[in-house]
Amino acid sequence: MNIDPTETTALLKSLATELRVRLHELARKDPLMIGIHTGGAWVAEYLHQALAIAEPLGVLNINFYRDDFSQSGLHPVVTPSDLPFAIDGRHVVLVDDVLHTGRTIRAALNEIFDYGRPASVLLVALVDRGGRELPVRADVVGRKLSLTPGQQIKLSGPDALCLEFRDC
Amino acid sequence: MAIVIRGGRLIDPANGVDEVTDLTIVDGRIAALGSAPAGAQVDEEIDARGLIVCPGLVDLNARLREPGAEHKATIASESRAAASAGITTLCVPPDTEPVVDTQAVVELIHRRAADAGMARVEVMGALTVGLKGERLAEMAALKRAGCVGVSNGLQPVTSTEVMRRAMEYAGTFDLGVFLHCEDPWLAVDRQMHGGSVSGRLGIGGIPETAETVTVARDLLLLEQTGVEGHFCHLTSTRAVTMVAEARARGLPLTAGASAYQLHLTEDDVVGFDSQCHVRPPLRSAGDRKGLRAGVRSGVIQAICSAHQPHENDAKQDPFALTEPGISGLETLLPLALDLHHEDGMGLAELLAALTSNPAKIMGVERGALGVGAVADVCIFDLNARWVLEEDTMLSQGHNSPFLGQTLRGRVMHTLLGGKVVHTWTP
Amino acid sequence: MAGLPFSQLDGAGHLRHFLTTEGLSRETLTDILDTADSFAAVGKRAIKKVPLLRGKTVVNLFFEPSTRTLTTFELAAKRLSADVMNINLKRSAAVKGESLLDTLHTLEAMHCDMFVIRHASSGAAHFIARNVAPHISVMNGGDGRHAHPSQALIDVYTIRQHKPDFSKLRVAIVGDIAHSRVARSQIRTLRALGVKEVRIVAPRTLLPPMPEALGAKVFLSLEEGLRDVDVVMMLRLQQERIQGPLLPSLHEYNACYGLTEKKLAVAKADAIVMHPGPLNRGVEIDSEVADGPRSVILQQVSHGIAIRMAVMSMILGRRDAAKEPG
């Protein structure tokens, strides 16, 4: 079962709209946008453009912050994090594709704070599939899905972003 | 008291015997080839069918570490290991602590060996006092005490004048000079053969010339002084060639090689295996070939164990910091037999290099099994395969790169003066 | 005849120890360089630390003094959030007659995860790796004249930043090849990465026996050795070489093998000049070159931490991964 590309595009559009509203409500001016490598960065790229954010897009690779390093080791090739701006005192929009256990977000927040002290962090997820293991919630969600632990959802890209489901 | 060794293939190189026959020993001496003389009462029979019966092996170069380094080995422990390896005569170099430069040390070693009663131990006296290469040792006294030759051990005699005079003086008392050839300057602070492997591992390389330069010098001095010389432990093809040329000119000299040098090469040091840290060093594959050819052609008359037992700690360090040497008594025969198995060398010639030749080089009446000879006998299975294991090694030193390897040729019985000092039990 | 050489790789071909660049595949070497790229970025942040090795203990066991190398290993471990202990055995137990193995076993009992070894004797890191408890990994910080693998990686990492296509490169390594662990590791690494031509340039007294066996072309003249090269890697000349019979004087060495702008003229116009440090200015390299536009010596220094972070995390990550599959 896949959500077809047009539907994913629609989802991205509504996500952008909701984020714009939310930022306005919270009065978060001139936010910085950071996507989590790789799927989150694709979503962020779309949102960055849609919201016409002035500062360049930041990309976070949380490989060095993962809590399962001891189990799965270091992935040999790592695209480094690239945050081409100073983070201190700024409002940050953190973007991921699929919110699941919350561990990735925990790692991302840790890394962000190693770069500096942001004024706030707003979490955006294209899909929230449930299954949280940490007290993490997204501020803006494209779609909520209830998946069983055996099911997987993955965003393919970077051209024509498309959500794919898989049963394991 | 009579022992009959039944049905073995008797190989006695000194007497040109190679036949299946019984061998009768009475009162510690060979009484007869064939059945016991009439009237003799047979007290013991040894079934040697399918086995080879030869003179007990004579090892020209084995360090027993006593006196001075009893934490490594003792005369008792090593002569027991020798007996299990078919070796009935061991010759120890003078580099004990104290050095064998006085009669007292010679007597001490002889006494300890007699107490152990497992092998005959001959002693090489010092060429210079304390092996320092400066003043001549009291060679006349050493000869009186029973030394079979003189040597400076692994220590160099750097002064050519001292070497010349030491040779002349040894010749005065008809003592053979046993030479270990290594130029100290070319070998200083270096631990393995200077070649591609030393370059790769970054270990200081001892060039072949460390050996050949000294062999050349000593050959010329031997020629000048007319003294009998024995090169204990050649390692390079070039040195073998030089010795062959000198012998062809009629010089009274002989040469030896260690059994392990006929097997191992510099390539065995890859991986920094400290068990392959030896002195003189393991050389190239070409040198190994040259040494084996030298044994076959008779330029090298004696194969020795170059036994150097060590405690485990001596090998537990980075390569260069470990002590050199291999515990070699128990692998002497099987490693030497490889020249028969692999190179097709005749057993009689090969066994001569382990028995009669070294006995002759030392000038002792051993290594032969003619009627009337002392009954030092080795009985071995030419083809039996066995694995060298640390917990069954009898030498106190377990330092061998051959541990865990399958060897071919096993000693079944050893007789010393007609007395059984070893019988193999599974 | 002796046992198989000890392997620094585990059954799956991943690094379990890091002892030498000899035998490492192009893929493994490239992985290390790529990973180091990521860690280089960490060094530019406000907080130059990642939590990867939190809870791990790295022991720097230095049997030979070296402030520079020790410092970068220490910083690398700290930036990975490991606990670090520096032990200088030149001064402690080693002199009291405690054996090397006793020292190791004492440290093992403290539940360390990695030993970084520097030792004056070739093969020391191999010896230690062979004898440590299975939960400890060993990283070679330089053993005798044998290997200095992390330095070689720093050097190729630096080269890659300037000249990414190794297949076209001519590299000259100049100086005391015979006594240099750096040169041995460099040659292996450059060869494994597919460099077109590796040259070694030295007087014959500073070449090992059979130098071609190292896998490099031998040049006795600096002028010829530098012709058309893309990279010049200078080696440090230990002052003690002058005391022996290897060289007549520092002055003559400098005249024949010291790198000057003039001698460098025969190299390619965009050639870079490297040196693992510390520099003997006026001996193997003149200041005008060391501080000149083609010198990348300071970049080499700055890459030291990222390379060591990469290797440490790859070893410790992989090892634990192998231990707990899934």
Short mmCIF file of C-alpha atoms in Angstrom, two decimals, chain B residues 9-396:
data_model
loop_
_atom_site.label_atom_id
_atom_site.label_comp_id
_atom_site.label_asym_id
_atom_site.label_seq_id
_atom_site.Cartn_x
_atom_site.Cartn_y
_atom_site.Cartn_z
CA ARG B 9 66.98 -51.49 10.26
CA LEU B 10 70.44 -50.72 11.60
CA ILE B 11 71.99 -47.66 10.02
CA ASP B 12 75.52 -47.04 11.24
CA PRO B 13 77.04 -44.50 8.86
CA ALA B 14 80.52 -44.65 10.36
CA ASN B 15 80.76 -48.36 9.62
CA GLY B 16 78.84 -48.34 6.38
CA VAL B 17 76.12 -50.56 7.77
CA ASP B 18 72.52 -50.36 6.55
CA GLU B 19 70.70 -53.65 7.04
CA VAL B 20 67.91 -55.24 8.98
CA THR B 21 69.58 -57.04 11.85
CA ASP B 22 69.46 -57.65 15.55
CA LEU B 23 71.87 -55.72 17.71
CA THR B 24 73.21 -57.16 20.91
CA ILE B 25 74.50 -55.08 23.76
CA VAL B 26 76.44 -56.53 26.63
CA ASP B 27 77.63 -54.50 29.60
CA GLY B 28 76.94 -51.20 27.91
CA ARG B 29 78.82 -51.93 24.72
CA ILE B 30 77.94 -53.32 21.34
CA ALA B 31 78.62 -57.04 21.54
CA ALA B 32 77.41 -58.23 18.18
CA LEU B 33 75.42 -57.45 15.09
CA GLY B 34 72.94 -60.25 14.70
CA SER B 35 71.88 -62.58 17.45
CA ALA B 36 73.44 -62.65 20.85
CA PRO B 37 76.74 -64.54 21.24
CA ALA B 38 76.24 -68.04 22.45
CA GLY B 39 75.92 -68.34 26.15
CA ALA B 40 74.95 -64.73 26.78
CA GLN B 41 71.85 -64.38 28.85
CA VAL B 42 69.36 -61.99 27.29
CA ASP B 43 67.91 -59.78 29.98
CA GLU B 44 65.87 -57.47 27.80
CA GLU B 45 64.58 -57.42 24.29
CA ILE B 46 63.49 -54.39 22.36
CA ASP B 47 61.23 -54.97 19.40
CA ALA B 48 62.54 -52.69 16.68
CA ARG B 49 60.74 -54.21 13.73
CA GLY B 50 59.80 -51.46 11.30
CA LEU B 51 62.03 -49.00 13.12
CA ILE B 52 65.43 -47.53 12.43
CA VAL B 53 68.28 -48.23 14.80
CA CYS B 54 71.15 -45.76 14.70
CA PRO B 55 73.81 -44.31 16.96
CA GLY B 56 72.52 -41.92 19.58
CA LEU B 57 72.42 -38.42 18.15
CA VAL B 58 75.30 -36.05 18.84
CA ASP B 59 74.34 -32.39 19.14
CA LEU B 60 77.25 -29.97 18.81
CA ASN B 61 75.39 -26.89 19.92
CA ALA B 62 72.93 -26.96 22.81
CA ARG B 63 72.62 -24.54 25.66
CA LEU B 64 71.43 -26.15 28.88
CA ARG B 65 71.46 -22.84 30.84
CA GLU B 66 73.22 -24.29 33.87
CA PRO B 67 75.07 -22.78 35.61
CA GLY B 68 73.66 -19.31 35.70
CA ALA B 69 70.19 -19.38 34.20
CA GLU B 70 68.44 -22.24 35.96
CA HIS B 71 65.13 -20.38 35.68
CA LYS B 72 65.34 -21.14 31.97
CA ALA B 73 66.52 -24.74 32.16
CA THR B 74 68.82 -27.10 34.01
CA ILE B 75 71.21 -29.81 32.94
CA ALA B 76 68.82 -32.35 34.45
CA SER B 77 65.73 -31.03 32.64
CA GLU B 78 67.45 -30.66 29.29
CA SER B 79 69.33 -33.95 29.32
CA ARG B 80 66.00 -35.65 29.98
CA ALA B 81 64.53 -33.80 26.99
CA ALA B 82 67.58 -34.84 24.97
CA ALA B 83 67.06 -38.49 25.87
CA SER B 84 63.46 -38.29 24.67
CA ALA B 85 64.74 -36.85 21.40
CA GLY B 86 67.30 -39.63 20.79
CA ILE B 87 70.22 -37.34 21.63
CA THR B 88 72.85 -39.07 23.73
CA THR B 89 75.66 -36.52 23.53
CA LEU B 90 75.26 -32.79 23.93
CA CYS B 91 77.99 -30.23 23.55
CA VAL B 92 77.46 -27.02 25.48
CA PRO B 93 79.01 -23.69 24.48
CA PRO B 94 81.01 -21.82 27.12
CA ASP B 95 78.59 -18.92 27.54
CA THR B 96 77.19 -20.00 30.87
CA GLU B 97 77.30 -17.79 33.96
CA PRO B 98 80.07 -18.06 35.06
CA VAL B 99 81.69 -18.57 31.69
CA VAL B 100 83.50 -21.86 31.09
CA ASP B 101 86.95 -20.35 31.42
CA THR B 102 88.03 -22.32 34.47
CA GLN B 103 88.28 -26.02 35.25
CA ALA B 104 85.78 -25.63 38.07
CA VAL B 105 82.93 -24.83 35.71
CA VAL B 106 83.80 -27.74 33.42
CA GLU B 107 83.78 -30.08 36.39
CA LEU B 108 80.50 -28.68 37.66
CA ILE B 109 78.79 -29.30 34.34
CA HIS B 110 80.20 -32.81 34.05
CA ARG B 111 79.12 -33.63 37.58
CA ARG B 112 75.58 -32.36 37.08
CA ALA B 113 75.30 -34.29 33.84
CA ALA B 114 76.53 -37.48 35.48
CA ASP B 115 74.02 -37.00 38.32
CA ALA B 116 71.20 -36.65 35.82
CA GLY B 117 72.43 -39.67 33.89
CA MET B 118 70.25 -39.06 30.86
CA ALA B 119 72.82 -37.85 28.31
CA ARG B 120 76.53 -37.26 27.98
CA VAL B 121 77.41 -33.62 28.17
CA GLU B 122 80.59 -32.36 26.57
CA VAL B 123 81.87 -28.90 27.28
CA MET B 124 83.32 -26.29 25.01
CA GLY B 125 85.88 -24.14 26.78
CA ALA B 126 86.17 -20.39 26.43
CA LEU B 127 88.52 -18.98 23.82
CA THR B 128 89.03 -15.78 25.76
CA VAL B 129 88.61 -14.90 29.42
CA GLY B 130 84.97 -14.09 30.15
CA LEU B 131 84.39 -14.33 26.36
CA LYS B 132 85.43 -10.70 26.28
CA GLY B 133 87.69 -11.18 23.29
CA GLU B 134 90.67 -9.61 25.05
CA ARG B 135 92.83 -12.15 26.90
CA LEU B 136 93.34 -15.82 26.10
CA ALA B 137 91.61 -18.32 28.34
CA GLU B 138 93.67 -21.02 30.05
CA MET B 139 93.10 -23.47 27.26
CA ALA B 140 95.61 -26.04 28.44
CA ALA B 141 93.83 -26.28 31.77
CA LEU B 142 90.46 -26.42 30.05
CA LYS B 143 91.66 -29.27 27.88
CA ARG B 144 92.91 -31.13 30.94
CA ALA B 145 89.49 -30.64 32.50
CA GLY B 146 87.96 -32.37 29.51
CA CYS B 147 86.88 -29.64 27.13
CA VAL B 148 86.41 -30.91 23.58
CA GLY B 149 87.16 -27.61 21.91
CA VAL B 150 87.23 -23.87 22.46
CA SER B 151 84.83 -21.20 21.39
CA ASN B 152 83.84 -17.66 22.15
CA GLY B 153 80.15 -18.57 22.16
CA LEU B 154 77.96 -15.91 20.61
CA GLN B 155 80.40 -13.20 21.64
CA PRO B 156 82.58 -11.68 18.93
CA VAL B 157 86.35 -11.55 19.03
CA THR B 158 86.59 -8.14 17.46
CA SER B 159 90.34 -7.88 17.47
CA THR B 160 91.81 -9.79 14.57
CA GLU B 161 95.08 -10.05 16.45
CA VAL B 162 93.40 -11.66 19.46
CA MET B 163 91.60 -14.11 17.17
CA ARG B 164 94.80 -15.05 15.41
CA ARG B 165 96.67 -15.62 18.68
CA ALA B 166 93.74 -17.53 20.19
CA MET B 167 93.73 -19.86 17.20
CA GLU B 168 97.49 -20.36 17.41
CA TYR B 169 97.29 -21.07 21.10
CA ALA B 170 94.38 -23.49 20.71
CA GLY B 171 96.37 -25.24 17.99
CA THR B 172 99.26 -25.63 20.41
CA PHE B 173 97.08 -27.92 22.53
CA ASP B 174 95.36 -29.56 19.60
CA LEU B 175 92.03 -27.96 20.48
CA GLY B 176 89.58 -27.33 17.67
CA VAL B 177 88.21 -23.79 17.43
CA PHE B 178 84.42 -23.53 17.19
CA LEU B 179 83.40 -20.34 15.48
CA HIS B 180 80.24 -18.32 15.58
CA CYS B 181 80.49 -15.74 12.85
CA GLU B 182 78.76 -12.43 13.28
CA ASP B 183 80.32 -9.05 12.79
CA PRO B 184 79.29 -7.06 15.86
CA TRP B 185 79.18 -3.77 14.04
CA LEU B 186 76.91 -5.00 11.29
CA ALA B 187 74.62 -6.66 13.81
CA VAL B 188 74.42 -4.05 16.53
CA ASP B 189 70.86 -3.26 17.67
CA ARG B 190 69.39 -5.46 14.96
CA GLN B 191 67.22 -8.49 15.35
CA MET B 192 66.45 -10.16 12.05
CA HIS B 193 67.81 -10.79 8.57
CA GLY B 194 68.30 -7.60 6.60
CA GLY B 195 65.99 -8.08 3.64
CA SER B 196 62.57 -7.27 2.33
CA VAL B 197 60.81 -8.45 5.49
CA SER B 198 62.94 -6.38 7.84
CA GLY B 199 62.30 -3.40 5.60
CA ARG B 200 58.59 -4.02 5.72
CA LEU B 201 58.35 -4.62 9.46
CA GLY B 202 60.77 -1.87 10.42
CA ILE B 203 63.00 -4.23 12.37
CA GLY B 204 66.73 -3.58 12.20
CA GLY B 205 68.24 -5.91 9.61
CA ILE B 206 71.40 -7.95 10.12
CA PRO B 207 72.89 -8.18 6.63
CA GLU B 208 74.26 -11.41 5.27
CA THR B 209 77.66 -9.72 5.33
CA ALA B 210 77.59 -9.76 9.14
CA GLU B 211 78.20 -13.48 8.70
CA THR B 212 80.28 -13.61 5.53
CA VAL B 213 82.73 -10.85 6.47
CA THR B 214 83.57 -12.74 9.65
CA VAL B 215 83.64 -16.14 7.93
CA ALA B 216 86.10 -14.66 5.43
CA ARG B 217 88.32 -13.29 8.15
CA ASP B 218 88.27 -16.48 10.18
CA LEU B 219 88.88 -18.64 7.09
CA LEU B 220 92.02 -16.66 6.32
CA LEU B 221 93.20 -16.83 9.90
CA LEU B 222 92.54 -20.58 10.00
CA GLU B 223 94.55 -20.92 6.82
CA GLN B 224 97.39 -18.90 8.27
CA THR B 225 97.45 -20.73 11.60
CA GLY B 226 96.69 -24.19 10.23
CA VAL B 227 94.26 -24.83 13.07
CA GLU B 228 91.16 -27.03 12.81
CA GLY B 229 88.05 -24.92 12.78
CA HIS B 230 84.33 -25.60 12.92
CA PHE B 231 81.77 -23.03 11.83
CA CYS B 232 78.99 -23.80 14.28
CA HIS B 233 75.93 -22.36 12.72
CA LEU B 234 76.04 -21.09 9.17
CA THR B 235 72.97 -19.31 7.85
CA SER B 236 73.71 -18.07 4.34
CA THR B 237 74.30 -19.67 0.98
CA ARG B 238 77.26 -17.39 0.45
CA ALA B 239 78.98 -18.57 3.63
CA VAL B 240 78.39 -22.18 2.63
CA THR B 241 80.05 -21.47 -0.71
CA MET B 242 83.02 -19.83 0.99
CA VAL B 243 83.49 -22.79 3.30
CA ALA B 244 83.18 -25.21 0.38
CA GLU B 245 85.92 -23.34 -1.48
CA ALA B 246 88.21 -23.36 1.53
CA ARG B 247 87.66 -27.08 2.06
CA ALA B 248 88.44 -27.66 -1.60
CA ARG B 249 91.76 -25.95 -0.96
CA GLY B 250 92.38 -28.57 1.71
CA LEU B 251 91.77 -26.58 4.86
CA PRO B 252 90.87 -28.76 7.87
CA LEU B 253 87.55 -27.21 8.59
CA THR B 254 83.99 -28.26 9.05
CA ALA B 255 80.64 -26.54 9.27
CA GLY B 256 77.29 -26.98 10.95
CA ALA B 257 73.76 -25.72 10.55
CA SER B 258 70.84 -25.71 12.94
CA ALA B 259 67.87 -27.89 12.10
CA TYR B 260 65.49 -24.96 12.30
CA GLN B 261 67.51 -22.87 9.85
CA LEU B 262 66.83 -25.64 7.34
CA HIS B 263 63.09 -24.88 7.73
CA LEU B 264 62.36 -21.33 8.76
CA THR B 265 63.03 -18.13 6.86
CA GLU B 266 62.64 -14.39 7.37
CA ASP B 267 59.05 -14.76 6.15
CA ASP B 268 58.19 -16.55 9.37
CA VAL B 269 58.86 -13.32 11.26
CA VAL B 270 55.92 -11.60 9.52
CA GLY B 271 53.39 -10.96 12.27
CA PHE B 272 56.24 -10.32 14.71
CA ASP B 273 56.33 -13.90 16.01
CA SER B 274 58.91 -13.70 18.77
CA GLN B 275 59.36 -17.49 18.61
CA CYS B 276 61.16 -16.79 15.34
CA HIS B 277 63.54 -14.33 16.96
CA VAL B 278 66.82 -16.23 16.75
CA ARG B 279 70.50 -15.42 16.56
CA PRO B 280 71.99 -15.74 14.00
CA PRO B 281 68.80 -14.69 12.24
CA LEU B 282 66.53 -16.65 9.93
CA ARG B 283 67.56 -15.72 6.43
CA SER B 284 65.93 -15.77 3.02
CA ALA B 285 64.24 -18.65 1.25
CA GLY B 286 67.27 -18.76 -1.06
CA ASP B 287 69.58 -19.18 1.93
CA ARG B 288 67.46 -22.00 3.30
CA LYS B 289 67.81 -23.69 -0.06
CA GLY B 290 71.57 -23.15 -0.02
CA LEU B 291 71.88 -24.58 3.49
CA ARG B 292 69.90 -27.68 2.57
CA ALA B 293 72.05 -28.11 -0.51
CA GLY B 294 75.12 -27.72 1.70
CA VAL B 295 73.96 -30.54 3.96
CA ARG B 296 73.27 -32.79 0.98
CA SER B 297 76.63 -32.08 -0.62
CA GLY B 298 78.49 -32.59 2.63
CA VAL B 299 79.86 -29.06 2.97
CA ILE B 300 77.80 -28.90 6.12
CA GLN B 301 78.73 -32.03 8.06
CA ALA B 302 76.75 -31.50 11.22
CA ILE B 303 73.16 -30.58 11.98
CA CYS B 304 72.73 -29.18 15.47
CA SER B 305 69.74 -28.16 17.54
CA ALA B 306 71.11 -24.73 18.51
CA HIS B 307 68.94 -25.37 21.55
CA GLN B 308 68.21 -22.25 23.58
CA PRO B 309 65.46 -22.84 26.10
CA HIS B 310 63.76 -19.80 27.61
CA GLU B 311 61.18 -19.12 30.27
CA ASN B 312 57.88 -17.83 28.82
CA ASP B 313 58.51 -14.23 29.87
CA ALA B 314 61.61 -14.06 27.69
CA LYS B 315 59.39 -14.18 24.62
CA GLN B 316 56.56 -12.00 25.97
CA ASP B 317 57.52 -8.61 24.63
CA PRO B 318 57.62 -6.78 21.35
CA PHE B 319 59.85 -8.70 18.92
CA ALA B 320 63.10 -6.79 19.29
CA LEU B 321 62.92 -6.85 23.08
CA THR B 322 62.55 -10.62 23.35
CA GLU B 323 65.45 -12.99 23.89
CA PRO B 324 66.58 -14.87 20.81
CA GLY B 325 66.53 -18.64 20.54
CA ILE B 326 64.45 -21.75 20.02
CA SER B 327 64.07 -24.74 22.28
CA GLY B 328 65.30 -27.20 19.68
CA LEU B 329 66.25 -30.55 21.18
CA GLU B 330 62.91 -32.23 20.65
CA THR B 331 62.57 -31.17 17.05
CA LEU B 332 66.15 -31.93 15.97
CA LEU B 333 65.53 -35.36 14.49
CA PRO B 334 62.17 -34.77 12.77
CA LEU B 335 63.31 -31.46 11.28
CA ALA B 336 66.51 -33.06 10.00
CA LEU B 337 64.61 -36.04 8.60
CA ASP B 338 62.73 -33.65 6.37
CA LEU B 339 65.83 -33.61 4.16
CA HIS B 340 65.21 -37.31 3.57
CA HIS B 341 61.45 -37.04 3.18
CA GLU B 342 61.39 -33.90 1.07
CA ASP B 343 64.80 -33.66 -0.61
CA GLY B 344 65.40 -37.39 -0.98
CA MET B 345 68.70 -37.29 0.86
CA GLY B 346 70.04 -40.75 1.74
CA LEU B 347 69.33 -41.72 5.34
CA ALA B 348 72.89 -42.86 5.98
CA GLU B 349 74.38 -39.51 4.90
CA LEU B 350 71.74 -37.60 6.81
CA LEU B 351 72.20 -39.62 9.98
CA ALA B 352 75.97 -39.16 9.69
CA ALA B 353 75.36 -35.43 10.07
CA LEU B 354 73.53 -36.18 13.31
CA THR B 355 75.88 -38.83 14.72
CA SER B 356 79.32 -39.77 13.46
CA ASN B 357 80.27 -36.43 11.90
CA PRO B 358 79.64 -34.28 14.96
CA ALA B 359 81.35 -36.91 17.15
CA LYS B 360 84.40 -36.73 14.89
CA ILE B 361 84.36 -32.92 14.89
CA MET B 362 84.49 -32.99 18.70
CA GLY B 363 87.06 -35.78 18.65
CA VAL B 364 85.04 -38.12 20.81
CA GLU B 365 84.62 -41.81 20.11
CA ARG B 366 80.91 -41.89 19.68
CA GLY B 367 78.32 -41.84 16.99
CA ALA B 368 79.09 -45.36 15.76
CA LEU B 369 77.79 -48.82 16.59
CA GLY B 370 80.68 -51.13 15.71
CA VAL B 371 81.41 -54.07 17.97
CA GLY B 372 82.99 -52.76 21.13
CA ALA B 373 81.55 -49.28 20.81
CA VAL B 374 79.69 -47.62 23.66
CA ALA B 375 76.02 -48.53 23.23
CA ASP B 376 74.47 -45.09 22.77
CA VAL B 377 71.55 -45.93 20.54
CA CYS B 378 68.58 -44.13 19.05
CA ILE B 379 65.63 -46.15 17.76
CA PHE B 380 63.06 -44.21 15.79
CA ASP B 381 60.03 -44.54 13.59
CA LEU B 382 60.88 -42.79 10.35
CA ASN B 383 57.32 -42.02 9.36
CA ALA B 384 55.32 -41.62 12.56
CA ARG B 385 53.60 -38.26 12.65
CA TRP B 386 53.13 -36.34 15.86
CA VAL B 387 52.28 -32.86 17.01
CA LEU B 388 54.65 -30.80 19.15
CA GLU B 389 52.58 -29.69 22.13
CA GLU B 390 53.55 -27.36 24.90
CA ASP B 391 52.34 -29.60 27.71
CA THR B 392 54.23 -32.63 26.48
CA MET B 393 57.52 -30.87 25.78
CA LEU B 394 60.14 -32.10 28.18
CA SER B 395 62.53 -29.19 27.81
CA GLN B 396 61.93 -26.58 30.46
#
